[in-house]
Amino acid sequence: TLDGTVTVTTSGSVTVNTPGTYTITYSATDAAGNKTTATRTVTVTDTTKPTITIEGDSLVSHYKGVAYTDAGATAVDTLDGDISGQLTTANNVDVNSIGTYWFSYNVKDSNGNSADTRMRIVNIVESPEPTLTTGLVAYWPLDVVQGSKTPELVNGYDMELTNLSAEDVVEG
């Protein structure tokens, strides 16, 4: 006679977040003691690309002649976690020539998935001229040698500049 539906048991498991090859075995036994087994091989692969996030602005202006230090980036993978330390960079930034340049980042996870390349555009621009700011301009008669000086705003006298300062946004 036919048993109809029989119970099937399984052994083995699949860890869906861990790439690898897994074997699942199915077994069934009928009322007469007839047993059968079947196996299934399950391959879990990681096909998810890591994600790169650029720190700061993706478009920056930088002064000609000044060393450029990039703001950096971070990289995260769904299985590997933080892989920022594995980022690779490439760039064609020439701080001695005015122009538009790029600074790029890429990374691969432990399963060989490459992230989409992220780029920062770096515009090298001429640095502005230094600015000069004067404070009070005071004039003293040439014959005042002793005592307190009282400023007189008259032509033909000595000139003293006070609170004079200069500012340059580029070092060097």
mmCIF file of C-alpha atoms in Angstrom:
data_model
loop_
_atom_site.group_PDB
_atom_site.id
_atom_site.type_symbol
_atom_site.label_atom_id
_atom_site.label_comp_id
_atom_site.label_asym_id
_atom_site.label_seq_id
_atom_site.Cartn_x
_atom_site.Cartn_y
_atom_site.Cartn_z
ATOM 1 C CA THR A 1 0.000 0.000 0.000
ATOM 2 C CA LEU A 2 0.964 3.569 -0.457
ATOM 3 C CA ASP A 3 1.784 5.657 2.595
ATOM 4 C CA GLY A 4 0.753 8.923 0.973
ATOM 5 C CA THR A 5 2.598 11.861 2.448
ATOM 6 C CA VAL A 6 5.684 11.052 4.505
ATOM 7 C CA THR A 7 7.679 13.292 6.795
ATOM 8 C CA VAL A 8 10.869 14.753 5.381
ATOM 9 C CA THR A 9 13.701 15.700 7.712
ATOM 10 C CA THR A 10 16.580 18.007 6.890
ATOM 11 C CA SER A 11 20.078 18.368 8.192
ATOM 12 C CA GLY A 12 22.579 21.135 7.576
ATOM 13 C CA SER A 13 22.081 24.857 7.475
ATOM 14 C CA VAL A 14 22.871 27.892 5.393
ATOM 15 C CA THR A 15 24.273 31.106 6.855
ATOM 16 C CA VAL A 16 22.964 33.644 4.392
ATOM 17 C CA ASN A 17 25.351 36.441 5.427
ATOM 18 C CA THR A 18 28.490 34.292 5.149
ATOM 19 C CA PRO A 19 29.689 33.447 1.657
ATOM 20 C CA GLY A 20 30.502 29.794 1.147
ATOM 21 C CA THR A 21 29.172 26.430 -0.039
ATOM 22 C CA TYR A 22 26.654 24.629 2.158
ATOM 23 C CA THR A 23 25.094 21.146 1.886
ATOM 24 C CA ILE A 24 21.536 20.410 2.957
ATOM 25 C CA THR A 25 20.480 16.735 3.214
ATOM 26 C CA TYR A 26 16.809 15.704 2.943
ATOM 27 C CA SER A 27 15.680 12.300 4.267
ATOM 28 C CA ALA A 28 12.342 10.510 4.120
ATOM 29 C CA THR A 29 11.284 7.056 5.402
ATOM 30 C CA ASP A 30 7.938 5.361 4.635
ATOM 31 C CA ALA A 31 5.979 2.981 6.854
ATOM 32 C CA ALA A 32 7.735 -0.055 5.346
ATOM 33 C CA GLY A 33 11.120 1.329 6.334
ATOM 34 C CA ASN A 34 12.154 2.401 2.859
ATOM 35 C CA LYS A 35 14.492 5.367 3.186
ATOM 36 C CA THR A 36 15.662 7.859 0.606
ATOM 37 C CA THR A 37 17.947 10.866 0.792
ATOM 38 C CA ALA A 38 18.719 13.768 -1.444
ATOM 39 C CA THR A 39 21.291 16.516 -1.092
ATOM 40 C CA ARG A 40 21.272 20.075 -2.261
ATOM 41 C CA THR A 41 24.335 22.281 -2.522
ATOM 42 C CA VAL A 42 23.716 25.947 -1.772
ATOM 43 C CA THR A 43 26.332 28.546 -2.664
ATOM 44 C CA VAL A 44 26.123 31.924 -0.948
ATOM 45 C CA THR A 45 28.033 34.680 -2.720
ATOM 46 C CA ASP A 46 28.586 38.310 -1.806
ATOM 47 C CA THR A 47 27.770 40.540 -4.749
ATOM 48 C CA THR A 48 27.127 43.753 -2.816
ATOM 49 C CA LYS A 49 29.550 46.592 -3.533
ATOM 50 C CA PRO A 50 31.105 48.512 -0.651
ATOM 51 C CA THR A 51 30.017 52.139 -0.236
ATOM 52 C CA ILE A 52 32.435 55.082 -0.230
ATOM 53 C CA THR A 53 31.542 58.400 1.417
ATOM 54 C CA ILE A 54 33.696 61.440 0.684
ATOM 55 C CA GLU A 55 34.399 63.616 3.728
ATOM 56 C CA GLY A 56 33.811 67.325 3.137
ATOM 57 C CA ASP A 57 32.831 68.897 -0.160
ATOM 58 C CA SER A 58 33.127 67.058 -3.466
ATOM 59 C CA LEU A 59 34.201 70.304 -5.150
ATOM 60 C CA VAL A 60 36.939 72.402 -3.520
ATOM 61 C CA SER A 61 39.018 75.427 -4.461
ATOM 62 C CA HIS A 62 42.631 75.483 -3.341
ATOM 63 C CA TYR A 63 45.346 78.128 -3.671
ATOM 64 C CA LYS A 64 48.178 77.687 -6.146
ATOM 65 C CA GLY A 65 51.540 76.899 -4.567
ATOM 66 C CA VAL A 66 50.137 75.562 -1.285
ATOM 67 C CA ALA A 67 50.433 71.843 -0.461
ATOM 68 C CA TYR A 68 47.070 70.069 -0.832
ATOM 69 C CA THR A 69 45.847 67.657 1.832
ATOM 70 C CA ASP A 70 42.636 65.892 0.937
ATOM 71 C CA ALA A 71 39.803 65.710 3.490
ATOM 72 C CA GLY A 72 39.557 61.934 3.109
ATOM 73 C CA ALA A 73 36.787 59.366 2.757
ATOM 74 C CA THR A 74 35.301 56.355 4.520
ATOM 75 C CA ALA A 75 34.288 52.953 3.162
ATOM 76 C CA VAL A 76 31.778 50.453 4.526
ATOM 77 C CA ASP A 77 30.860 46.954 3.342
ATOM 78 C CA THR A 78 27.756 45.014 4.360
ATOM 79 C CA LEU A 79 29.809 41.967 5.387
ATOM 80 C CA ASP A 80 33.264 43.359 6.166
ATOM 81 C CA GLY A 81 32.089 46.479 8.018
ATOM 82 C CA ASP A 82 34.404 49.498 8.057
ATOM 83 C CA ILE A 83 37.047 49.025 5.355
ATOM 84 C CA SER A 84 38.245 52.653 5.241
ATOM 85 C CA GLY A 85 41.807 51.492 5.881
ATOM 86 C CA GLN A 86 41.767 49.661 2.558
ATOM 87 C CA LEU A 87 40.832 52.695 0.454
ATOM 88 C CA THR A 88 43.097 53.384 -2.495
ATOM 89 C CA THR A 89 43.566 56.866 -3.885
ATOM 90 C CA ALA A 90 44.707 58.365 -7.154
ATOM 91 C CA ASN A 91 44.941 61.983 -8.201
ATOM 92 C CA ASN A 92 46.394 64.365 -10.738
ATOM 93 C CA VAL A 93 46.426 67.462 -8.495
ATOM 94 C CA ASP A 94 49.214 69.893 -9.459
ATOM 95 C CA VAL A 95 49.273 72.705 -6.890
ATOM 96 C CA ASN A 96 51.769 74.639 -9.005
ATOM 97 C CA SER A 97 49.443 75.055 -11.979
ATOM 98 C CA ILE A 98 46.047 76.730 -12.061
ATOM 99 C CA GLY A 99 43.420 74.295 -13.311
ATOM 100 C CA THR A 100 40.824 71.654 -12.477
ATOM 101 C CA TYR A 101 42.055 68.340 -11.106
ATOM 102 C CA TRP A 102 40.591 65.197 -9.486
ATOM 103 C CA PHE A 103 41.241 63.108 -6.394
ATOM 104 C CA SER A 104 39.633 59.648 -6.492
ATOM 105 C CA TYR A 105 38.910 56.850 -4.020
ATOM 106 C CA ASN A 106 38.225 53.160 -4.535
ATOM 107 C CA VAL A 107 38.109 49.998 -2.454
ATOM 108 C CA LYS A 108 37.420 46.260 -2.773
ATOM 109 C CA ASP A 109 35.829 44.093 -0.107
ATOM 110 C CA SER A 110 37.196 40.709 0.976
ATOM 111 C CA ASN A 111 35.107 39.005 -1.733
ATOM 112 C CA GLY A 112 36.519 41.130 -4.540
ATOM 113 C CA ASN A 113 33.540 43.468 -5.001
ATOM 114 C CA SER A 114 34.715 46.918 -6.118
ATOM 115 C CA ALA A 115 32.947 50.039 -4.924
ATOM 116 C CA ASP A 116 31.888 52.719 -7.357
ATOM 117 C CA THR A 117 34.795 55.170 -7.620
ATOM 118 C CA ARG A 118 34.162 58.449 -5.825
ATOM 119 C CA MET A 119 35.920 61.629 -6.878
ATOM 120 C CA ARG A 120 36.583 65.064 -5.492
ATOM 121 C CA ILE A 121 37.184 67.903 -7.958
ATOM 122 C CA VAL A 122 40.015 70.226 -6.898
ATOM 123 C CA ASN A 123 40.218 73.643 -8.558
ATOM 124 C CA ILE A 124 43.658 75.209 -8.141
ATOM 125 C CA VAL A 125 43.201 78.982 -8.170
ATOM 126 C CA GLU A 126 45.467 81.999 -7.891
ATOM 127 C CA SER A 127 45.891 83.172 -4.333
ATOM 128 C CA PRO A 128 44.583 86.660 -3.588
ATOM 129 C CA GLU A 129 46.928 89.579 -3.011
ATOM 130 C CA PRO A 130 47.709 90.300 0.635
ATOM 131 C CA THR A 131 45.596 93.063 2.195
ATOM 132 C CA LEU A 132 47.039 95.969 4.154
ATOM 133 C CA THR A 133 45.018 97.614 6.895
ATOM 134 C CA THR A 134 46.078 100.829 8.573
ATOM 135 C CA GLY A 135 44.829 102.153 11.807
ATOM 136 C CA LEU A 136 45.291 105.739 12.968
ATOM 137 C CA VAL A 137 47.475 108.048 10.893
ATOM 138 C CA ALA A 138 48.939 110.764 13.129
ATOM 139 C CA TYR A 139 51.296 113.627 12.269
ATOM 140 C CA TRP A 140 53.679 115.412 14.693
ATOM 141 C CA PRO A 141 55.612 118.611 14.133
ATOM 142 C CA LEU A 142 59.306 117.972 13.449
ATOM 143 C CA ASP A 143 60.354 120.243 16.310
ATOM 144 C CA VAL A 144 58.513 118.293 19.013
ATOM 145 C CA VAL A 145 61.293 116.403 20.763
ATOM 146 C CA GLN A 146 60.252 116.277 24.386
ATOM 147 C CA GLY A 147 56.999 116.143 26.245
ATOM 148 C CA SER A 148 53.811 114.578 25.081
ATOM 149 C CA LYS A 149 53.115 114.448 21.399
ATOM 150 C CA THR A 150 49.757 115.692 20.292
ATOM 151 C CA PRO A 151 48.823 114.473 16.838
ATOM 152 C CA GLU A 152 48.104 117.164 14.323
ATOM 153 C CA LEU A 153 46.521 116.237 11.060
ATOM 154 C CA VAL A 154 48.507 118.728 8.968
ATOM 155 C CA ASN A 155 50.696 118.178 5.920
ATOM 156 C CA GLY A 156 54.454 118.720 6.261
ATOM 157 C CA TYR A 157 54.932 116.881 9.546
ATOM 158 C CA ASP A 158 56.381 113.559 10.549
ATOM 159 C CA MET A 159 53.982 110.679 10.098
ATOM 160 C CA GLU A 160 53.538 107.727 12.441
ATOM 161 C CA LEU A 161 51.409 104.762 11.486
ATOM 162 C CA THR A 162 49.829 102.865 14.334
ATOM 163 C CA ASN A 163 47.870 99.632 14.308
ATOM 164 C CA LEU A 164 49.377 98.657 10.967
ATOM 165 C CA SER A 165 48.772 95.051 9.971
ATOM 166 C CA ALA A 166 49.003 92.886 6.889
ATOM 167 C CA GLU A 167 47.133 89.718 6.135
ATOM 168 C CA ASP A 168 47.902 87.071 3.565
ATOM 169 C CA VAL A 169 45.606 84.068 3.215
ATOM 170 C CA VAL A 170 48.416 81.936 1.792
ATOM 171 C CA GLU A 171 51.436 81.020 3.849
ATOM 172 C CA GLY A 172 54.808 81.737 2.276
#
